[in-house]
PDB file of C-alpha atoms in Angstrom:
ATOM      1  CA  UNK A   1      -5.122 -17.067   9.652  1.00 55.00           C
ATOM      2  CA  UNK A   2      -1.381 -16.381   9.421  1.00 80.00           C
ATOM      3  CA  UNK A   3      -2.192 -12.959   8.146  1.00 93.00           C
ATOM      4  CA  UNK A   4      -1.386  -9.794   9.304  1.00 96.00           C
ATOM      5  CA  UNK A   5      -3.822  -8.442  12.231  1.00 96.00           C
ATOM      6  CA  UNK A   6      -4.749  -4.847  13.607  1.00 97.00           C
ATOM      7  CA  UNK A   7      -6.916  -4.155  16.115  1.00 97.00           C
ATOM      8  CA  UNK A   8      -9.639  -2.241  16.885  1.00 97.00           C
ATOM      9  CA  UNK A   9     -10.684  -2.134  13.464  1.00 97.00           C
ATOM     10  CA  UNK A  10     -12.969   0.915  14.327  1.00 97.00           C
ATOM     11  CA  UNK A  11     -12.011   3.762  16.572  1.00 98.00           C
ATOM     12  CA  UNK A  12     -14.267   6.672  17.215  1.00 98.00           C
ATOM     13  CA  UNK A  13     -12.582   9.537  19.584  1.00 98.00           C
ATOM     14  CA  UNK A  14     -13.196  13.217  20.703  1.00 97.00           C
ATOM     15  CA  UNK A  15     -10.876  15.366  19.363  1.00 97.00           C
ATOM     16  CA  UNK A  16      -7.714  15.712  21.893  1.00 97.00           C
ATOM     17  CA  UNK A  17      -7.931  12.291  22.925  1.00 98.00           C
ATOM     18  CA  UNK A  18      -5.369   9.797  22.764  1.00 98.00           C
ATOM     19  CA  UNK A  19      -5.416   6.748  20.621  1.00 98.00           C
ATOM     20  CA  UNK A  20      -3.522   3.928  20.522  1.00 98.00           C
ATOM     21  CA  UNK A  21      -3.681   0.959  17.123  1.00 98.00           C
ATOM     22  CA  UNK A  22      -1.789  -2.286  17.356  1.00 98.00           C
ATOM     23  CA  UNK A  23      -0.527  -4.724  14.366  1.00 98.00           C
ATOM     24  CA  UNK A  24       0.858  -8.114  14.387  1.00 97.00           C
ATOM     25  CA  UNK A  25       2.634  -8.687  11.050  1.00 96.00           C
ATOM     26  CA  UNK A  26       3.162 -12.149   9.789  1.00 94.00           C
ATOM     27  CA  UNK A  27       5.386 -14.169  11.613  1.00 91.00           C
ATOM     28  CA  UNK A  28       8.261 -14.593   9.882  1.00 87.00           C
ATOM     29  CA  UNK A  29       8.287 -11.114   8.716  1.00 91.00           C
ATOM     30  CA  UNK A  30      10.204  -8.561  10.051  1.00 90.00           C
ATOM     31  CA  UNK A  31       9.789  -5.651   8.320  1.00 92.00           C
ATOM     32  CA  UNK A  32       6.675  -3.750   9.582  1.00 95.00           C
ATOM     33  CA  UNK A  33       5.259  -0.601   7.748  1.00 95.00           C
ATOM     34  CA  UNK A  34       2.518   1.873   8.827  1.00 97.00           C
ATOM     35  CA  UNK A  35       0.596   3.794   6.199  1.00 97.00           C
ATOM     36  CA  UNK A  36      -2.196   6.200   6.396  1.00 97.00           C
ATOM     37  CA  UNK A  37      -5.347   6.184   3.673  1.00 97.00           C
ATOM     38  CA  UNK A  38      -8.081   8.844   3.053  1.00 96.00           C
ATOM     39  CA  UNK A  39     -10.848   8.911   1.033  1.00 92.00           C
ATOM     40  CA  UNK A  40     -10.441   8.682  -2.579  1.00 91.00           C
ATOM     41  CA  UNK A  41      -6.208   8.644  -2.392  1.00 94.00           C
ATOM     42  CA  UNK A  42      -4.121   5.812  -2.471  1.00 96.00           C
ATOM     43  CA  UNK A  43      -2.122   4.798   1.084  1.00 97.00           C
ATOM     44  CA  UNK A  44       0.316   6.674   2.528  1.00 96.00           C
ATOM     45  CA  UNK A  45       3.477   5.947   3.885  1.00 95.00           C
ATOM     46  CA  UNK A  46       3.856   6.652   7.662  1.00 96.00           C
ATOM     47  CA  UNK A  47       6.963   5.106   9.086  1.00 95.00           C
ATOM     48  CA  UNK A  48       9.034   1.647   8.904  1.00 93.00           C
ATOM     49  CA  UNK A  49      10.638  -0.993  11.174  1.00 93.00           C
ATOM     50  CA  UNK A  50      12.951  -3.863  10.425  1.00 92.00           C
ATOM     51  CA  UNK A  51      12.754  -5.666  13.782  1.00 92.00           C
ATOM     52  CA  UNK A  52      13.076  -2.992  16.600  1.00 93.00           C
ATOM     53  CA  UNK A  53      14.429  -0.478  15.294  1.00 93.00           C
ATOM     54  CA  UNK A  54      12.528   2.113  13.364  1.00 93.00           C
ATOM     55  CA  UNK A  55      14.507   2.908  10.510  1.00 91.00           C
ATOM     56  CA  UNK A  56      12.280   5.415   8.415  1.00 89.00           C
ATOM     57  CA  UNK A  57       9.655   8.157   9.379  1.00 91.00           C
ATOM     58  CA  UNK A  58       7.412  10.454   6.557  1.00 91.00           C
ATOM     59  CA  UNK A  59       7.227  13.863   6.813  1.00 88.00           C
ATOM     60  CA  UNK A  60       3.463  13.214   7.772  1.00 82.00           C
ATOM     61  CA  UNK A  61       4.756  11.423  11.153  1.00 86.00           C
ATOM     62  CA  UNK A  62       4.341  14.469  12.992  1.00 89.00           C
ATOM     63  CA  UNK A  63       5.598  15.158  16.816  1.00 93.00           C
ATOM     64  CA  UNK A  64       1.990  13.826  18.017  1.00 96.00           C
ATOM     65  CA  UNK A  65       2.365  10.419  16.641  1.00 96.00           C
ATOM     66  CA  UNK A  66       4.639   7.967  18.186  1.00 96.00           C
ATOM     67  CA  UNK A  67       5.101   4.410  16.978  1.00 97.00           C
ATOM     68  CA  UNK A  68       7.252   1.287  18.809  1.00 96.00           C
ATOM     69  CA  UNK A  69       7.983  -2.504  18.168  1.00 96.00           C
ATOM     70  CA  UNK A  70       9.766  -3.025  21.491  1.00 91.00           C
ATOM     71  CA  UNK A  71      10.311  -6.888  20.702  1.00 87.00           C
ATOM     72  CA  UNK A  72      10.328  -7.021  16.906  1.00 86.00           C
ATOM     73  CA  UNK A  73       6.974  -8.708  16.332  1.00 91.00           C
ATOM     74  CA  UNK A  74       4.000  -6.565  17.253  1.00 96.00           C
ATOM     75  CA  UNK A  75       3.726  -2.974  16.703  1.00 98.00           C
ATOM     76  CA  UNK A  76       1.761   0.086  18.232  1.00 98.00           C
ATOM     77  CA  UNK A  77       0.978   3.454  16.317  1.00 98.00           C
ATOM     78  CA  UNK A  78      -0.056   6.090  18.778  1.00 98.00           C
ATOM     79  CA  UNK A  79      -1.722   9.731  18.088  1.00 97.00           C
ATOM     80  CA  UNK A  80      -1.789  12.115  21.297  1.00 97.00           C
ATOM     81  CA  UNK A  81      -4.072  15.107  20.918  1.00 97.00           C
ATOM     82  CA  UNK A  82      -6.224  13.983  17.830  1.00 97.00           C
ATOM     83  CA  UNK A  83      -7.437  16.296  15.430  1.00 97.00           C
ATOM     84  CA  UNK A  84     -10.227  16.103  13.137  1.00 96.00           C
ATOM     85  CA  UNK A  85      -7.709  16.004  10.298  1.00 95.00           C
ATOM     86  CA  UNK A  86      -6.475  12.609  11.927  1.00 97.00           C
ATOM     87  CA  UNK A  87      -9.567  10.896  10.710  1.00 97.00           C
ATOM     88  CA  UNK A  88      -8.471   8.233   8.324  1.00 97.00           C
ATOM     89  CA  UNK A  89      -7.292   4.183   7.658  1.00 97.00           C
ATOM     90  CA  UNK A  90      -4.503   3.088   9.594  1.00 98.00           C
ATOM     91  CA  UNK A  91      -2.887   0.591   7.831  1.00 98.00           C
ATOM     92  CA  UNK A  92      -0.127  -2.196   8.728  1.00 97.00           C
ATOM     93  CA  UNK A  93       1.700  -4.126   6.396  1.00 96.00           C
ATOM     94  CA  UNK A  94       4.744  -6.606   6.840  1.00 95.00           C
ATOM     95  CA  UNK A  95       7.181  -7.973   4.354  1.00 92.00           C
ATOM     96  CA  UNK A  96      10.280 -11.027   4.380  1.00 88.00           C
ATOM     97  CA  UNK A  97      13.627  -9.775   5.027  1.00 82.00           C
ATOM     98  CA  UNK A  98      16.047  -9.363   2.442  1.00 78.00           C
ATOM     99  CA  UNK A  99      18.236  -7.373   0.013  1.00 71.00           C
ATOM    100  CA  UNK A 100      15.178  -6.568  -2.398  1.00 75.00           C
ATOM    101  CA  UNK A 101      12.302  -4.629  -1.646  1.00 77.00           C
ATOM    102  CA  UNK A 102       9.721  -7.703  -0.892  1.00 82.00           C
ATOM    103  CA  UNK A 103       6.220  -7.444  -1.354  1.00 90.00           C
ATOM    104  CA  UNK A 104       4.295  -6.143   1.532  1.00 93.00           C
ATOM    105  CA  UNK A 105       0.930  -7.771   3.081  1.00 94.00           C
ATOM    106  CA  UNK A 106      -1.433  -5.492   4.148  1.00 96.00           C
ATOM    107  CA  UNK A 107      -3.550  -5.780   7.265  1.00 96.00           C
ATOM    108  CA  UNK A 108      -7.402  -5.364   7.191  1.00 96.00           C
ATOM    109  CA  UNK A 109      -6.392  -1.377   8.842  1.00 97.00           C
ATOM    110  CA  UNK A 110      -8.131   0.455  11.730  1.00 97.00           C
ATOM    111  CA  UNK A 111     -10.170   3.008  10.885  1.00 97.00           C
ATOM    112  CA  UNK A 112     -10.414   6.321  12.804  1.00 98.00           C
ATOM    113  CA  UNK A 113     -13.350   8.884  13.413  1.00 98.00           C
ATOM    114  CA  UNK A 114     -12.458  11.911  15.004  1.00 98.00           C
ATOM    115  CA  UNK A 115     -15.270  13.910  16.153  1.00 96.00           C
TER     116      UNK A 115
ATOM    117  CA  UNK B   1      11.447  12.790  -6.950  1.00 75.00           C
ATOM    118  CA  UNK B   2       9.287   9.687  -7.027  1.00 87.00           C
ATOM    119  CA  UNK B   3       5.452   9.957  -8.487  1.00 94.00           C
ATOM    120  CA  UNK B   4       3.262   7.743  -9.557  1.00 97.00           C
ATOM    121  CA  UNK B   5       0.299   8.627 -11.809  1.00 97.00           C
ATOM    122  CA  UNK B   6      -2.885   6.506 -12.254  1.00 98.00           C
ATOM    123  CA  UNK B   7      -4.650   9.220 -14.760  1.00 95.00           C
ATOM    124  CA  UNK B   8      -7.879   6.879 -14.917  1.00 97.00           C
ATOM    125  CA  UNK B   9      -9.743   7.986 -11.936  1.00 97.00           C
ATOM    126  CA  UNK B  10     -12.717   5.566 -12.776  1.00 97.00           C
ATOM    127  CA  UNK B  11     -13.521   2.771 -15.535  1.00 98.00           C
ATOM    128  CA  UNK B  12     -16.773   1.092 -16.249  1.00 98.00           C
ATOM    129  CA  UNK B  13     -17.010  -2.303 -18.371  1.00 97.00           C
ATOM    130  CA  UNK B  14     -19.543  -4.582 -18.860  1.00 97.00           C
ATOM    131  CA  UNK B  15     -18.712  -8.711 -17.913  1.00 97.00           C
ATOM    132  CA  UNK B  16     -16.556 -10.090 -20.181  1.00 97.00           C
ATOM    133  CA  UNK B  17     -15.210  -6.941 -21.794  1.00 97.00           C
ATOM    134  CA  UNK B  18     -11.008  -6.376 -21.573  1.00 98.00           C
ATOM    135  CA  UNK B  19     -10.011  -3.815 -19.671  1.00 98.00           C
ATOM    136  CA  UNK B  20      -6.615  -2.002 -19.145  1.00 98.00           C
ATOM    137  CA  UNK B  21      -5.724   0.234 -16.143  1.00 98.00           C
ATOM    138  CA  UNK B  22      -2.744   2.352 -16.744  1.00 98.00           C
ATOM    139  CA  UNK B  23       0.345   3.111 -14.521  1.00 98.00           C
ATOM    140  CA  UNK B  24       3.001   5.994 -15.346  1.00 98.00           C
ATOM    141  CA  UNK B  25       5.762   6.540 -13.069  1.00 97.00           C
ATOM    142  CA  UNK B  26       9.029   8.967 -12.338  1.00 96.00           C
ATOM    143  CA  UNK B  27      12.083   7.867 -10.557  1.00 93.00           C
ATOM    144  CA  UNK B  28      15.617   9.046 -10.855  1.00 90.00           C
ATOM    145  CA  UNK B  29      16.626   5.464  -9.837  1.00 90.00           C
ATOM    146  CA  UNK B  30      18.137   2.639 -11.580  1.00 89.00           C
ATOM    147  CA  UNK B  31      17.214   0.273  -9.301  1.00 90.00           C
ATOM    148  CA  UNK B  32      13.128   0.105  -8.337  1.00 93.00           C
ATOM    149  CA  UNK B  33      10.143  -2.339  -7.968  1.00 93.00           C
ATOM    150  CA  UNK B  34       6.744  -1.738  -8.894  1.00 95.00           C
ATOM    151  CA  UNK B  35       3.028  -3.296  -8.097  1.00 96.00           C
ATOM    152  CA  UNK B  36      -0.114  -3.398  -8.447  1.00 97.00           C
ATOM    153  CA  UNK B  37      -2.537  -4.150  -5.249  1.00 97.00           C
ATOM    154  CA  UNK B  38      -6.213  -4.469  -5.710  1.00 97.00           C
ATOM    155  CA  UNK B  39      -8.560  -3.119  -2.850  1.00 97.00           C
ATOM    156  CA  UNK B  40     -11.938  -4.615  -3.043  1.00 95.00           C
ATOM    157  CA  UNK B  41     -14.889  -2.981  -1.249  1.00 91.00           C
ATOM    158  CA  UNK B  42     -13.829  -4.925   1.657  1.00 88.00           C
ATOM    159  CA  UNK B  43     -10.991  -2.577   2.016  1.00 89.00           C
ATOM    160  CA  UNK B  44      -7.994  -4.534   2.628  1.00 92.00           C
ATOM    161  CA  UNK B  45      -5.282  -4.212   0.182  1.00 96.00           C
ATOM    162  CA  UNK B  46      -4.189  -7.613  -1.509  1.00 96.00           C
ATOM    163  CA  UNK B  47      -0.942  -7.872  -3.588  1.00 95.00           C
ATOM    164  CA  UNK B  48      -1.439  -8.797  -6.860  1.00 95.00           C
ATOM    165  CA  UNK B  49       2.322  -8.260  -9.024  1.00 94.00           C
ATOM    166  CA  UNK B  50       6.064  -7.152  -8.125  1.00 92.00           C
ATOM    167  CA  UNK B  51       8.154  -6.290 -10.909  1.00 92.00           C
ATOM    168  CA  UNK B  52      12.022  -5.210 -10.825  1.00 90.00           C
ATOM    169  CA  UNK B  53      13.502  -2.497 -12.708  1.00 92.00           C
ATOM    170  CA  UNK B  54      15.897  -5.110 -14.922  1.00 91.00           C
ATOM    171  CA  UNK B  55      12.988  -7.729 -16.120  1.00 88.00           C
ATOM    172  CA  UNK B  56      11.116  -5.791 -18.410  1.00 86.00           C
ATOM    173  CA  UNK B  57       9.129  -9.183 -19.362  1.00 86.00           C
ATOM    174  CA  UNK B  58       5.722  -9.160 -19.507  1.00 87.00           C
ATOM    175  CA  UNK B  59       3.908 -11.434 -17.189  1.00 88.00           C
ATOM    176  CA  UNK B  60       0.411 -13.517 -17.369  1.00 89.00           C
ATOM    177  CA  UNK B  61      -1.165 -14.725 -14.617  1.00 91.00           C
ATOM    178  CA  UNK B  62      -4.782 -16.437 -15.170  1.00 94.00           C
ATOM    179  CA  UNK B  63      -6.989 -13.324 -16.948  1.00 95.00           C
ATOM    180  CA  UNK B  64      -4.208 -10.565 -15.290  1.00 96.00           C
ATOM    181  CA  UNK B  65      -1.668  -9.655 -17.789  1.00 95.00           C
ATOM    182  CA  UNK B  66       1.303  -6.602 -16.769  1.00 95.00           C
ATOM    183  CA  UNK B  67       3.195  -4.527 -19.262  1.00 95.00           C
ATOM    184  CA  UNK B  68       6.275  -2.816 -17.826  1.00 95.00           C
ATOM    185  CA  UNK B  69       7.411  -0.593 -20.178  1.00 94.00           C
ATOM    186  CA  UNK B  70      10.578   1.831 -19.241  1.00 93.00           C
ATOM    187  CA  UNK B  71      11.263   3.304 -22.265  1.00 93.00           C
ATOM    188  CA  UNK B  72       7.521   4.927 -21.213  1.00 95.00           C
ATOM    189  CA  UNK B  73       8.179   4.459 -17.685  1.00 96.00           C
ATOM    190  CA  UNK B  74       4.912   2.571 -17.511  1.00 97.00           C
ATOM    191  CA  UNK B  75       3.490  -0.583 -16.061  1.00 97.00           C
ATOM    192  CA  UNK B  76       0.012  -1.209 -17.071  1.00 97.00           C
ATOM    193  CA  UNK B  77      -2.161  -3.650 -15.706  1.00 97.00           C
ATOM    194  CA  UNK B  78      -4.538  -6.041 -18.404  1.00 97.00           C
ATOM    195  CA  UNK B  79      -7.753  -7.340 -16.834  1.00 97.00           C
ATOM    196  CA  UNK B  80      -9.353  -9.530 -19.778  1.00 97.00           C
ATOM    197  CA  UNK B  81     -12.660 -11.050 -19.913  1.00 97.00           C
ATOM    198  CA  UNK B  82     -13.455  -9.398 -16.935  1.00 97.00           C
ATOM    199  CA  UNK B  83     -15.729 -10.540 -14.392  1.00 97.00           C
ATOM    200  CA  UNK B  84     -17.938  -8.751 -11.424  1.00 97.00           C
ATOM    201  CA  UNK B  85     -15.625  -9.995  -8.623  1.00 96.00           C
ATOM    202  CA  UNK B  86     -12.638  -7.618 -10.663  1.00 97.00           C
ATOM    203  CA  UNK B  87     -14.798  -4.693  -9.307  1.00 97.00           C
ATOM    204  CA  UNK B  88     -12.179  -2.808  -6.996  1.00 98.00           C
ATOM    205  CA  UNK B  89     -10.230   0.064  -6.292  1.00 98.00           C
ATOM    206  CA  UNK B  90      -6.341  -0.681  -8.289  1.00 98.00           C
ATOM    207  CA  UNK B  91      -3.665   1.008  -7.057  1.00 98.00           C
ATOM    208  CA  UNK B  92       0.007   1.203  -9.228  1.00 98.00           C
ATOM    209  CA  UNK B  93       3.201   1.472  -6.539  1.00 97.00           C
ATOM    210  CA  UNK B  94       6.817   2.197  -6.788  1.00 95.00           C
ATOM    211  CA  UNK B  95       9.651   1.183  -4.250  1.00 93.00           C
ATOM    212  CA  UNK B  96      13.035   2.293  -5.033  1.00 88.00           C
ATOM    213  CA  UNK B  97      16.124   0.698  -3.825  1.00 78.00           C
ATOM    214  CA  UNK B  98      17.995   3.852  -2.513  1.00 73.00           C
ATOM    215  CA  UNK B  99      15.168   6.142  -0.917  1.00 70.00           C
ATOM    216  CA  UNK B 100      13.894   3.052   1.564  1.00 73.00           C
ATOM    217  CA  UNK B 101      11.533   0.477   1.270  1.00 81.00           C
ATOM    218  CA  UNK B 102       8.613   2.514   1.423  1.00 90.00           C
ATOM    219  CA  UNK B 103       5.932   1.894  -1.009  1.00 94.00           C
ATOM    220  CA  UNK B 104       4.960   5.110  -2.858  1.00 95.00           C
ATOM    221  CA  UNK B 105       1.170   4.485  -4.225  1.00 97.00           C
ATOM    222  CA  UNK B 106      -0.876   6.228  -7.283  1.00 97.00           C
ATOM    223  CA  UNK B 107      -4.563   7.877  -6.274  1.00 97.00           C
ATOM    224  CA  UNK B 108      -5.650   4.084  -7.390  1.00 97.00           C
ATOM    225  CA  UNK B 109      -7.982   3.207 -10.426  1.00 98.00           C
ATOM    226  CA  UNK B 110     -12.048   2.364  -9.568  1.00 98.00           C
ATOM    227  CA  UNK B 111     -13.299  -0.511 -11.694  1.00 98.00           C
ATOM    228  CA  UNK B 112     -16.903  -0.955 -11.958  1.00 97.00           C
ATOM    229  CA  UNK B 113     -17.748  -4.522 -13.440  1.00 97.00           C
ATOM    230  CA  UNK B 114     -21.455  -4.967 -14.286  1.00 97.00           C
ATOM    231  CA  UNK B 115     -22.858  -8.094 -15.838  1.00 94.00           C
TER     232      UNK B 115
END
């Protein structure tokens, strides 16, 4: 399967703990996105990478959140000192490069539950 | 500011009925892209279609069709002869060239098709 993969699929943690999620994009896609989706809502944009450069960050991305894409391939999203409000599905997407805005292909997501 | 409104929260139909999902968007950009995604009960977002602001031609793909009207800022999605497998949450999304490549999603419409 050559789609976007995410790991882990589920994560349960206690408030105050740190968590890290991984995303592997489709191999020829140099654009990578993180979104967060809560129940009954559409996905909300968090951040965007083109190759290894983080080019966009949403105001939703508080200083407890950090994302990296060190070699322009996989990406990690870390949440420090988790809060119950961080409970959500974290989605990763990737797209082809280009001048246009290309369709984004989404992974299965990581469901985070903060107790 | 960019915004996507999907006024229909839930729609229920019986198999073989036609159904139209509404999407209204707001943008100040002249160059933008519109998307539809499907999120089945399994949870993974599936890309359906992308349109750019310069192409108002309607599109048909099998039982799916899309009607893009810039005059009313709408990008509606019709499923003809619905099937139980069409049951899912459908999201409309907008992306503006000037604002970056992030997708701004509506809140989604939950479609339930019964047999």
